[in-house]
mmCIF file of C-alpha atoms in Angstrom:
data_model
loop_
_atom_site.group_PDB
_atom_site.id
_atom_site.type_symbol
_atom_site.label_atom_id
_atom_site.label_comp_id
_atom_site.label_asym_id
_atom_site.label_seq_id
_atom_site.Cartn_x
_atom_site.Cartn_y
_atom_site.Cartn_z
ATOM 1 C CA MET Q 1 70.777 -151.211 37.250
ATOM 2 C CA ARG Q 2 71.060 -147.680 35.923
ATOM 3 C CA GLN Q 3 73.858 -148.901 33.652
ATOM 4 C CA ALA Q 4 71.536 -151.649 32.432
ATOM 5 C CA GLY Q 5 69.161 -148.944 31.210
ATOM 6 C CA PHE Q 6 66.498 -148.853 33.913
ATOM 7 C CA SER Q 7 65.007 -145.462 34.684
ATOM 8 C CA ARG Q 8 65.441 -143.914 38.097
ATOM 9 C CA THR Q 9 61.678 -143.976 38.628
ATOM 10 C CA ALA Q 10 61.500 -147.707 37.840
ATOM 11 C CA ILE Q 11 64.287 -148.469 40.301
ATOM 12 C CA ASP Q 12 62.709 -146.282 42.972
ATOM 13 C CA ALA Q 13 59.347 -148.003 42.472
ATOM 14 C CA ALA Q 14 60.995 -151.421 42.762
ATOM 15 C CA TRP Q 15 62.786 -150.464 45.968
ATOM 16 C CA PRO Q 16 60.904 -152.235 48.808
ATOM 17 C CA SER Q 17 59.239 -150.080 51.443
ATOM 18 C CA TRP Q 18 60.620 -152.254 54.248
ATOM 19 C CA TRP Q 19 64.218 -151.420 53.380
ATOM 20 C CA ASP Q 20 66.258 -149.680 56.036
ATOM 21 C CA GLU Q 21 69.904 -148.687 55.703
ATOM 22 C CA SER Q 22 70.745 -150.734 58.775
ATOM 23 C CA LEU Q 23 69.745 -153.876 56.844
ATOM 24 C CA GLY Q 24 72.542 -153.181 54.382
ATOM 25 C CA GLN Q 25 75.108 -154.058 57.009
ATOM 26 C CA SER Q 26 74.243 -157.746 56.860
ATOM 27 C CA PRO Q 27 74.742 -160.067 53.854
ATOM 28 C CA SER Q 28 71.260 -161.512 54.352
ATOM 29 C CA GLY Q 29 69.701 -158.036 54.277
ATOM 30 C CA ARG Q 30 71.491 -157.093 51.078
ATOM 31 C CA ALA Q 31 70.545 -160.420 49.511
ATOM 32 C CA GLU Q 32 66.864 -159.949 50.386
ATOM 33 C CA LEU Q 33 66.942 -156.471 48.835
ATOM 34 C CA ARG Q 34 68.360 -157.845 45.603
ATOM 35 C CA PHE Q 35 65.792 -160.625 45.462
ATOM 36 C CA ALA Q 36 62.950 -158.134 45.996
ATOM 37 C CA ILE Q 37 64.189 -155.802 43.256
ATOM 38 C CA ALA Q 38 64.787 -158.718 40.896
ATOM 39 C CA ARG Q 39 61.199 -159.930 41.261
ATOM 40 C CA ARG Q 40 59.813 -156.499 40.457
ATOM 41 C CA LEU Q 41 61.991 -155.727 37.445
ATOM 42 C CA GLY Q 42 62.043 -159.192 35.894
ATOM 43 C CA LEU Q 43 65.700 -159.909 36.664
ATOM 44 C CA ARG Q 44 67.521 -163.055 37.645
ATOM 45 C CA PRO Q 45 68.307 -162.645 41.353
ATOM 46 C CA GLN Q 46 71.555 -164.614 41.584
ATOM 47 C CA PRO Q 47 73.625 -162.412 39.217
ATOM 48 C CA LEU Q 48 72.568 -159.348 41.230
ATOM 49 C CA LEU Q 49 74.511 -160.749 44.164
ATOM 50 C CA GLY Q 50 77.593 -160.267 42.025
ATOM 51 C CA GLU Q 51 76.483 -156.793 40.858
ATOM 52 C CA ARG Q 52 75.486 -158.081 37.404
ATOM 53 C CA VAL Q 53 72.136 -157.605 35.690
ATOM 54 C CA GLU Q 54 70.608 -160.505 33.777
ATOM 55 C CA PHE Q 55 67.078 -160.310 32.407
ATOM 56 C CA ILE Q 56 64.708 -163.249 32.711
ATOM 57 C CA TRP Q 57 63.151 -162.380 29.352
ATOM 58 C CA ASN Q 58 65.908 -161.289 26.989
ATOM 59 C CA ASP Q 59 64.790 -161.030 23.368
ATOM 60 C CA GLU Q 60 61.623 -163.100 23.434
ATOM 61 C CA ALA Q 61 58.909 -160.465 22.982
ATOM 62 C CA ARG Q 62 57.590 -159.334 19.621
ATOM 63 C CA PHE Q 63 58.196 -155.637 19.013
ATOM 64 C CA LYS Q 64 56.144 -153.574 16.573
ATOM 65 C CA HIS Q 65 57.218 -150.246 15.027
ATOM 66 C CA LEU Q 66 60.752 -150.560 16.381
ATOM 67 C CA THR Q 67 63.428 -149.437 13.933
ATOM 68 C CA THR Q 68 66.526 -149.531 16.101
ATOM 69 C CA ALA Q 69 66.956 -150.584 19.693
ATOM 70 C CA ASP Q 70 69.649 -151.869 21.960
ATOM 71 C CA ALA Q 71 69.104 -155.503 22.933
ATOM 72 C CA GLY Q 72 69.324 -154.447 26.559
ATOM 73 C CA ASP Q 73 66.532 -151.908 26.086
ATOM 74 C CA LYS Q 74 64.264 -154.542 24.570
ATOM 75 C CA ALA Q 75 65.066 -156.950 27.394
ATOM 76 C CA ALA Q 76 64.373 -154.257 30.004
ATOM 77 C CA ILE Q 77 60.982 -153.421 28.477
ATOM 78 C CA THR Q 78 60.018 -157.084 28.174
ATOM 79 C CA SER Q 79 61.165 -158.129 31.638
ATOM 80 C CA PHE Q 80 59.598 -155.112 33.334
ATOM 81 C CA GLY Q 81 56.295 -155.661 31.539
ATOM 82 C CA MET Q 82 56.254 -159.375 32.277
ATOM 83 C CA ALA Q 83 56.961 -158.770 35.958
ATOM 84 C CA VAL Q 84 54.124 -156.232 36.207
ATOM 85 C CA GLY Q 85 51.772 -158.419 34.183
ATOM 86 C CA ARG Q 86 52.341 -161.473 36.378
ATOM 87 C CA VAL Q 87 51.491 -159.487 39.508
ATOM 88 C CA LEU Q 88 48.369 -158.150 37.796
ATOM 89 C CA LEU Q 89 47.214 -161.605 36.789
ATOM 90 C CA GLN Q 90 47.814 -162.927 40.286
ATOM 91 C CA ALA Q 91 45.428 -160.313 41.672
ATOM 92 C CA SER Q 92 42.777 -160.368 38.941
ATOM 93 C CA PRO Q 93 39.850 -162.757 38.602
ATOM 94 C CA THR Q 94 39.993 -165.350 35.886
ATOM 95 C CA GLY Q 95 37.505 -165.160 33.053
ATOM 96 C CA PRO Q 96 36.002 -167.749 30.746
ATOM 97 C CA ASP Q 97 38.237 -169.736 28.448
ATOM 98 C CA ILE Q 98 39.049 -167.253 25.704
ATOM 99 C CA THR Q 99 38.190 -168.350 22.224
ATOM 100 C CA VAL Q 100 38.386 -166.011 19.283
ATOM 101 C CA ILE Q 101 35.698 -163.355 19.510
ATOM 102 C CA GLU Q 102 34.998 -161.881 16.108
ATOM 103 C CA PRO Q 103 35.014 -158.073 16.018
ATOM 104 C CA GLU Q 104 31.405 -157.953 14.807
ATOM 105 C CA GLN Q 105 30.376 -160.082 17.804
ATOM 106 C CA LEU Q 106 32.256 -157.863 20.204
ATOM 107 C CA ARG Q 107 30.731 -154.706 18.738
ATOM 108 C CA ALA Q 108 27.224 -156.164 18.963
ATOM 109 C CA ALA Q 109 27.790 -157.117 22.599
ATOM 110 C CA LEU Q 110 29.005 -153.619 23.441
ATOM 111 C CA LEU Q 111 26.130 -151.892 21.647
ATOM 112 C CA ALA Q 112 23.610 -154.057 23.487
ATOM 113 C CA SER Q 113 24.247 -152.089 26.672
ATOM 114 C CA ARG Q 114 25.674 -148.716 25.598
ATOM 115 C CA PRO Q 115 25.249 -146.211 22.757
ATOM 116 C CA TYR Q 116 28.787 -146.634 21.408
ATOM 117 C CA ALA Q 117 31.659 -149.100 21.445
ATOM 118 C CA ASP Q 118 33.917 -146.932 23.563
ATOM 119 C CA LEU Q 119 36.794 -147.085 26.019
ATOM 120 C CA GLY Q 120 34.635 -147.816 29.041
ATOM 121 C CA GLY Q 121 32.934 -150.711 27.303
ATOM 122 C CA LEU Q 122 36.223 -152.143 26.085
ATOM 123 C CA ILE Q 123 37.763 -151.989 29.549
ATOM 124 C CA SER Q 124 34.724 -153.709 31.080
ATOM 125 C CA THR Q 125 34.884 -156.400 28.404
ATOM 126 C CA CYS Q 126 38.566 -157.063 29.025
ATOM 127 C CA TRP Q 127 38.055 -157.473 32.766
ATOM 128 C CA ALA Q 128 35.041 -159.735 32.163
ATOM 129 C CA LEU Q 129 37.265 -161.916 29.977
ATOM 130 C CA GLY Q 130 39.896 -162.106 32.716
ATOM 131 C CA ILE Q 131 42.245 -159.684 30.932
ATOM 132 C CA PRO Q 132 43.349 -156.968 33.372
ATOM 133 C CA VAL Q 133 44.002 -153.532 31.884
ATOM 134 C CA VAL Q 134 46.147 -150.892 33.571
ATOM 135 C CA HIS Q 135 47.823 -147.679 32.526
ATOM 136 C CA LEU Q 136 51.494 -147.513 33.474
ATOM 137 C CA ARG Q 137 52.666 -144.356 35.184
ATOM 138 C CA ILE Q 138 56.255 -145.574 35.520
ATOM 139 C CA PHE Q 139 58.290 -146.900 32.610
ATOM 140 C CA PRO Q 140 61.410 -149.055 32.576
ATOM 141 C CA LEU Q 141 63.514 -146.755 30.367
ATOM 142 C CA GLU Q 142 64.302 -143.053 30.563
ATOM 143 C CA ALA Q 143 64.124 -142.320 26.833
ATOM 144 C CA LYS Q 144 61.595 -144.829 25.457
ATOM 145 C CA ARG Q 145 57.966 -145.120 26.409
ATOM 146 C CA MET Q 146 56.164 -148.079 24.961
ATOM 147 C CA HIS Q 147 52.748 -147.202 23.581
ATOM 148 C CA ALA Q 148 51.132 -150.421 24.794
ATOM 149 C CA MET Q 149 52.009 -154.009 25.589
ATOM 150 C CA VAL Q 150 50.251 -157.360 25.848
ATOM 151 C CA VAL Q 151 51.799 -159.927 28.182
ATOM 152 C CA ARG Q 152 50.930 -163.573 28.653
ATOM 153 C CA ALA Q 153 51.514 -165.832 31.640
ATOM 154 C CA LYS Q 154 50.067 -169.279 32.305
ATOM 155 C CA GLY Q 155 47.639 -168.988 29.424
ATOM 156 C CA ARG Q 156 46.228 -165.625 30.506
ATOM 157 C CA PHE Q 157 46.764 -162.127 29.149
ATOM 158 C CA ALA Q 158 47.184 -158.640 30.578
ATOM 159 C CA ILE Q 159 47.246 -155.329 28.718
ATOM 160 C CA LEU Q 160 49.579 -152.537 29.809
ATOM 161 C CA LEU Q 161 48.829 -149.123 28.333
ATOM 162 C CA GLY Q 162 51.504 -146.462 28.131
ATOM 163 C CA HIS Q 163 50.075 -143.783 25.848
ATOM 164 C CA SER Q 164 49.275 -140.619 27.808
ATOM 165 C CA ALA Q 165 46.122 -139.768 25.891
ATOM 166 C CA ARG Q 166 44.054 -136.679 26.667
ATOM 167 C CA PHE Q 167 40.782 -138.147 25.451
ATOM 168 C CA HIS Q 168 39.036 -141.494 25.810
ATOM 169 C CA ALA Q 169 38.606 -141.919 22.053
ATOM 170 C CA GLN Q 170 42.373 -141.882 21.544
ATOM 171 C CA LEU Q 171 42.964 -144.686 24.017
ATOM 172 C CA ALA Q 172 39.920 -146.652 22.840
ATOM 173 C CA PHE Q 173 41.632 -147.432 19.544
ATOM 174 C CA THR Q 174 44.835 -148.459 21.311
ATOM 175 C CA LEU Q 175 42.994 -150.823 23.645
ATOM 176 C CA ALA Q 176 40.928 -152.306 20.811
ATOM 177 C CA HIS Q 177 44.155 -152.807 18.841
ATOM 178 C CA GLU Q 178 45.860 -154.612 21.746
ATOM 179 C CA LEU Q 179 42.794 -156.768 22.359
ATOM 180 C CA ALA Q 180 42.926 -157.661 18.670
ATOM 181 C CA HIS Q 181 46.461 -158.977 19.140
ATOM 182 C CA VAL Q 182 45.080 -161.306 21.820
ATOM 183 C CA MET Q 183 42.067 -162.461 19.814
ATOM 184 C CA LEU Q 184 44.039 -162.979 16.606
ATOM 185 C CA GLY Q 185 46.787 -164.993 18.300
ATOM 186 C CA HIS Q 186 49.537 -162.578 17.358
ATOM 187 C CA LEU Q 187 51.751 -163.388 20.333
ATOM 188 C CA GLY Q 188 52.401 -166.868 18.994
ATOM 189 C CA ASP Q 189 54.931 -168.456 21.344
ATOM 190 C CA ALA Q 190 56.198 -165.092 22.598
ATOM 191 C CA PRO Q 191 55.512 -164.033 26.200
ATOM 192 C CA ALA Q 192 54.737 -160.459 25.154
ATOM 193 C CA LEU Q 193 53.983 -158.161 22.232
ATOM 194 C CA VAL Q 194 55.018 -154.514 22.408
ATOM 195 C CA ASP Q 195 53.633 -151.688 20.283
ATOM 196 C CA VAL Q 196 56.365 -149.089 20.638
ATOM 197 C CA GLU Q 197 54.600 -146.414 18.583
ATOM 198 C CA ASP Q 198 50.960 -145.402 18.227
ATOM 199 C CA PRO Q 199 49.325 -147.865 15.800
ATOM 200 C CA ALA Q 200 47.005 -145.082 14.621
ATOM 201 C CA THR Q 201 49.850 -143.006 13.196
ATOM 202 C CA ALA Q 202 52.516 -145.630 12.451
ATOM 203 C CA THR Q 203 53.524 -146.034 8.816
ATOM 204 C CA ASP Q 204 55.479 -149.296 9.072
ATOM 205 C CA ARG Q 205 52.537 -151.634 9.638
ATOM 206 C CA ASP Q 206 53.146 -155.311 8.952
ATOM 207 C CA GLU Q 207 50.351 -157.799 8.244
ATOM 208 C CA GLN Q 208 49.630 -158.385 11.920
ATOM 209 C CA GLU Q 209 49.375 -154.660 12.560
ATOM 210 C CA ARG Q 210 47.024 -154.189 9.617
ATOM 211 C CA ASP Q 211 44.849 -157.047 10.861
ATOM 212 C CA ALA Q 212 44.798 -155.601 14.385
ATOM 213 C CA ASP Q 213 43.850 -152.188 12.984
ATOM 214 C CA ALA Q 214 41.002 -153.730 10.981
ATOM 215 C CA TYR Q 215 39.747 -155.621 14.039
ATOM 216 C CA ALA Q 216 39.858 -152.485 16.196
ATOM 217 C CA LEU Q 217 38.085 -150.331 13.619
ATOM 218 C CA THR Q 218 35.370 -152.942 13.127
ATOM 219 C CA VAL Q 219 34.715 -152.989 16.865
ATOM 220 C CA LEU Q 220 34.645 -149.203 17.131
ATOM 221 C CA THR Q 221 32.882 -148.275 13.880
ATOM 222 C CA GLY Q 222 31.398 -151.415 12.340
ATOM 223 C CA SER Q 223 33.800 -151.391 9.384
ATOM 224 C CA PRO Q 224 37.453 -152.434 8.993
ATOM 225 C CA ASN Q 225 37.940 -149.442 6.705
ATOM 226 C CA PRO Q 226 35.383 -146.794 7.656
ATOM 227 C CA ASP Q 227 34.650 -144.432 4.798
ATOM 228 C CA ILE Q 228 34.197 -141.177 6.677
ATOM 229 C CA GLN Q 229 33.146 -138.503 4.192
ATOM 230 C CA THR Q 230 32.546 -134.778 4.402
ATOM 231 C CA ASP Q 231 31.008 -132.440 1.848
ATOM 232 C CA LEU Q 232 33.474 -129.705 2.762
ATOM 233 C CA ASP Q 233 36.928 -129.376 1.254
ATOM 234 C CA SER Q 234 38.160 -127.532 4.309
ATOM 235 C CA PHE Q 235 36.747 -126.954 7.772
ATOM 236 C CA ASN Q 236 37.806 -125.907 11.225
ATOM 237 C CA ALA Q 237 37.624 -127.622 14.591
ATOM 238 C CA PRO Q 238 34.221 -126.218 15.655
ATOM 239 C CA THR Q 239 32.656 -127.369 12.379
ATOM 240 C CA LEU Q 240 34.133 -130.850 12.787
ATOM 241 C CA ALA Q 241 33.057 -131.090 16.423
ATOM 242 C CA ASN Q 242 29.487 -130.167 15.529
ATOM 243 C CA ALA Q 243 29.384 -132.586 12.591
ATOM 244 C CA VAL Q 244 30.606 -135.638 14.516
ATOM 245 C CA ARG Q 245 28.412 -134.750 17.494
ATOM 246 C CA ASN Q 246 25.389 -135.012 15.193
ATOM 247 C CA ALA Q 247 26.590 -138.014 13.174
ATOM 248 C CA GLY Q 248 27.759 -140.164 16.083
ATOM 249 C CA PRO Q 249 24.319 -141.230 17.352
ATOM 250 C CA LEU Q 250 23.115 -141.926 13.798
ATOM 251 C CA TYR Q 251 25.896 -144.415 13.095
ATOM 252 C CA ARG Q 252 26.421 -145.525 16.705
ATOM 253 C CA VAL Q 253 30.040 -144.451 16.576
ATOM 254 C CA ASP Q 254 31.546 -142.388 19.354
ATOM 255 C CA PRO Q 255 31.894 -138.789 18.072
ATOM 256 C CA GLY Q 256 35.521 -138.702 19.162
ATOM 257 C CA THR Q 257 36.228 -141.866 17.195
ATOM 258 C CA LEU Q 258 34.577 -140.345 14.119
ATOM 259 C CA ALA Q 259 36.798 -137.281 14.394
ATOM 260 C CA LEU Q 260 39.919 -139.427 14.694
ATOM 261 C CA CYS Q 261 38.922 -141.598 11.727
ATOM 262 C CA LEU Q 262 38.565 -138.501 9.566
ATOM 263 C CA ALA Q 263 41.871 -137.196 10.891
ATOM 264 C CA HIS Q 264 43.568 -140.427 9.849
ATOM 265 C CA ARG Q 265 42.020 -140.395 6.385
ATOM 266 C CA ARG Q 266 42.759 -136.732 5.645
ATOM 267 C CA ARG Q 267 45.790 -136.192 7.877
ATOM 268 C CA ILE Q 268 44.209 -133.383 9.839
ATOM 269 C CA TRP Q 269 45.315 -134.420 13.319
ATOM 270 C CA PRO Q 270 45.582 -130.905 14.842
ATOM 271 C CA ILE Q 271 42.033 -130.028 13.770
ATOM 272 C CA ALA Q 272 40.689 -133.332 15.095
ATOM 273 C CA ILE Q 273 42.423 -132.969 18.464
ATOM 274 C CA SER Q 274 41.054 -129.437 18.781
ATOM 275 C CA ALA Q 275 37.597 -130.797 17.964
ATOM 276 C CA LEU Q 276 37.965 -133.405 20.717
ATOM 277 C CA GLY Q 277 38.689 -130.587 23.123
ATOM 278 C CA MET Q 278 35.364 -129.025 22.166
ATOM 279 C CA LEU Q 279 33.487 -132.307 22.468
ATOM 280 C CA TYR Q 280 35.006 -133.024 25.875
ATOM 281 C CA PRO Q 281 36.010 -129.608 27.256
ATOM 282 C CA ASN Q 282 37.084 -130.681 30.759
ATOM 283 C CA PRO Q 283 38.486 -134.183 30.428
ATOM 284 C CA GLU Q 284 39.780 -136.052 33.455
ATOM 285 C CA PRO Q 285 43.169 -137.721 32.954
ATOM 286 C CA VAL Q 286 42.377 -140.868 30.995
ATOM 287 C CA TRP Q 287 44.987 -142.928 32.823
ATOM 288 C CA ARG Q 288 43.255 -142.211 36.115
ATOM 289 C CA ASP Q 289 39.920 -143.466 34.789
ATOM 290 C CA VAL Q 290 41.587 -146.674 33.577
ATOM 291 C CA ASN Q 291 43.398 -147.300 36.838
ATOM 292 C CA GLU Q 292 40.448 -146.453 39.076
ATOM 293 C CA ILE Q 293 38.567 -149.289 37.390
ATOM 294 C CA ALA Q 294 41.562 -151.548 37.971
ATOM 295 C CA ARG Q 295 41.756 -150.465 41.615
ATOM 296 C CA PHE Q 296 38.290 -151.887 42.260
ATOM 297 C CA GLN Q 297 38.704 -154.955 40.045
ATOM 298 C CA LEU Q 298 41.956 -156.189 41.576
ATOM 299 C CA ASP Q 299 41.961 -158.429 44.638
ATOM 300 C CA TRP Q 300 44.591 -156.587 46.644
ATOM 301 C CA SER Q 301 44.310 -159.070 49.513
ATOM 302 C CA SER Q 302 45.763 -161.765 47.252
ATOM 303 C CA LEU Q 303 49.061 -159.872 47.043
ATOM 304 C CA HIS Q 304 51.830 -159.551 49.578
ATOM 305 C CA GLU Q 305 51.890 -156.030 50.992
ATOM 306 C CA ASP Q 306 55.140 -155.220 49.171
ATOM 307 C CA ALA Q 307 53.759 -156.429 45.833
ATOM 308 C CA ALA Q 308 50.588 -154.396 46.356
ATOM 309 C CA ASP Q 309 52.626 -151.288 47.169
ATOM 310 C CA TYR Q 310 54.711 -151.807 44.048
ATOM 311 C CA LEU Q 311 51.698 -152.241 41.778
ATOM 312 C CA GLN Q 312 49.995 -149.175 43.236
ATOM 313 C CA GLY Q 313 53.147 -147.166 42.583
ATOM 314 C CA ILE Q 314 53.356 -148.384 38.984
ATOM 315 C CA MET Q 315 49.695 -147.400 38.510
ATOM 316 C CA GLY Q 316 50.045 -143.979 40.128
ATOM 317 C CA LEU Q 317 47.610 -144.864 42.904
ATOM 318 C CA VAL Q 318 49.899 -144.130 45.836
ATOM 319 C CA ASP Q 319 48.694 -140.553 46.262
ATOM 320 C CA ALA Q 320 45.355 -140.976 44.490
#
């Protein structure tokens, strides 16, 4: 499996807790081990008996912002994500039948109960719609970390986040962008859609990516192309932090989102990130906030103990 491209951490996470070296002395024990690993990594179990790796989902996902990639890498990402997503959906409550929710409608619904359309509101909305959201702490490949991924199984969707953001505002755009892919039907007939790079900074956006960006920005700011202006030609991080802190409540846009929008327009990312540090001086790890919500939303009793252990490991909840 290492030769097939899987990371050591992914293989270790897939290794069942019930395994004991004594079981390896019997053909049935070795076969059960292979079947367990295959289920968790999205592999066909029979070829593993002959020491071969075959992916269930080979080249079926849609990849965004991917310039070059080995076919095996793409298959590993897709199969791993699909396997995780199917377990998530098994343990998550179903929501209403999803029809297209316009971004203006979604923003209005969020603002009805909170001051801003922010990460917490987006996560709550996804779970209410039957779309589980988790932040991966283990990735299938050593060298490549997908930014985010939407998977579909039996007509339902799950969102897997991979971006290790320091601040909620950074991940809010990613989640809104992935939700846009769901609402705009961008998966088509594909089982998954993978954003390899950060949509906020990618330069190779196709039409679907531009539409997803516009949807996300409308949800977060009220405009598909927010015109964030400043009367200063140059400014530092404290000035920016103070400005967005004052402007956010006026426009009902999260101050962190305002800072990032200006950073995108003027290409001042370092200043904006420093400003976020002043707005939120002691941030908790964002992934932990995402996965703590998932911990309480998921019906762990619906999963076999091994599957629950695996999912907790993937989510970094084992020692939490």
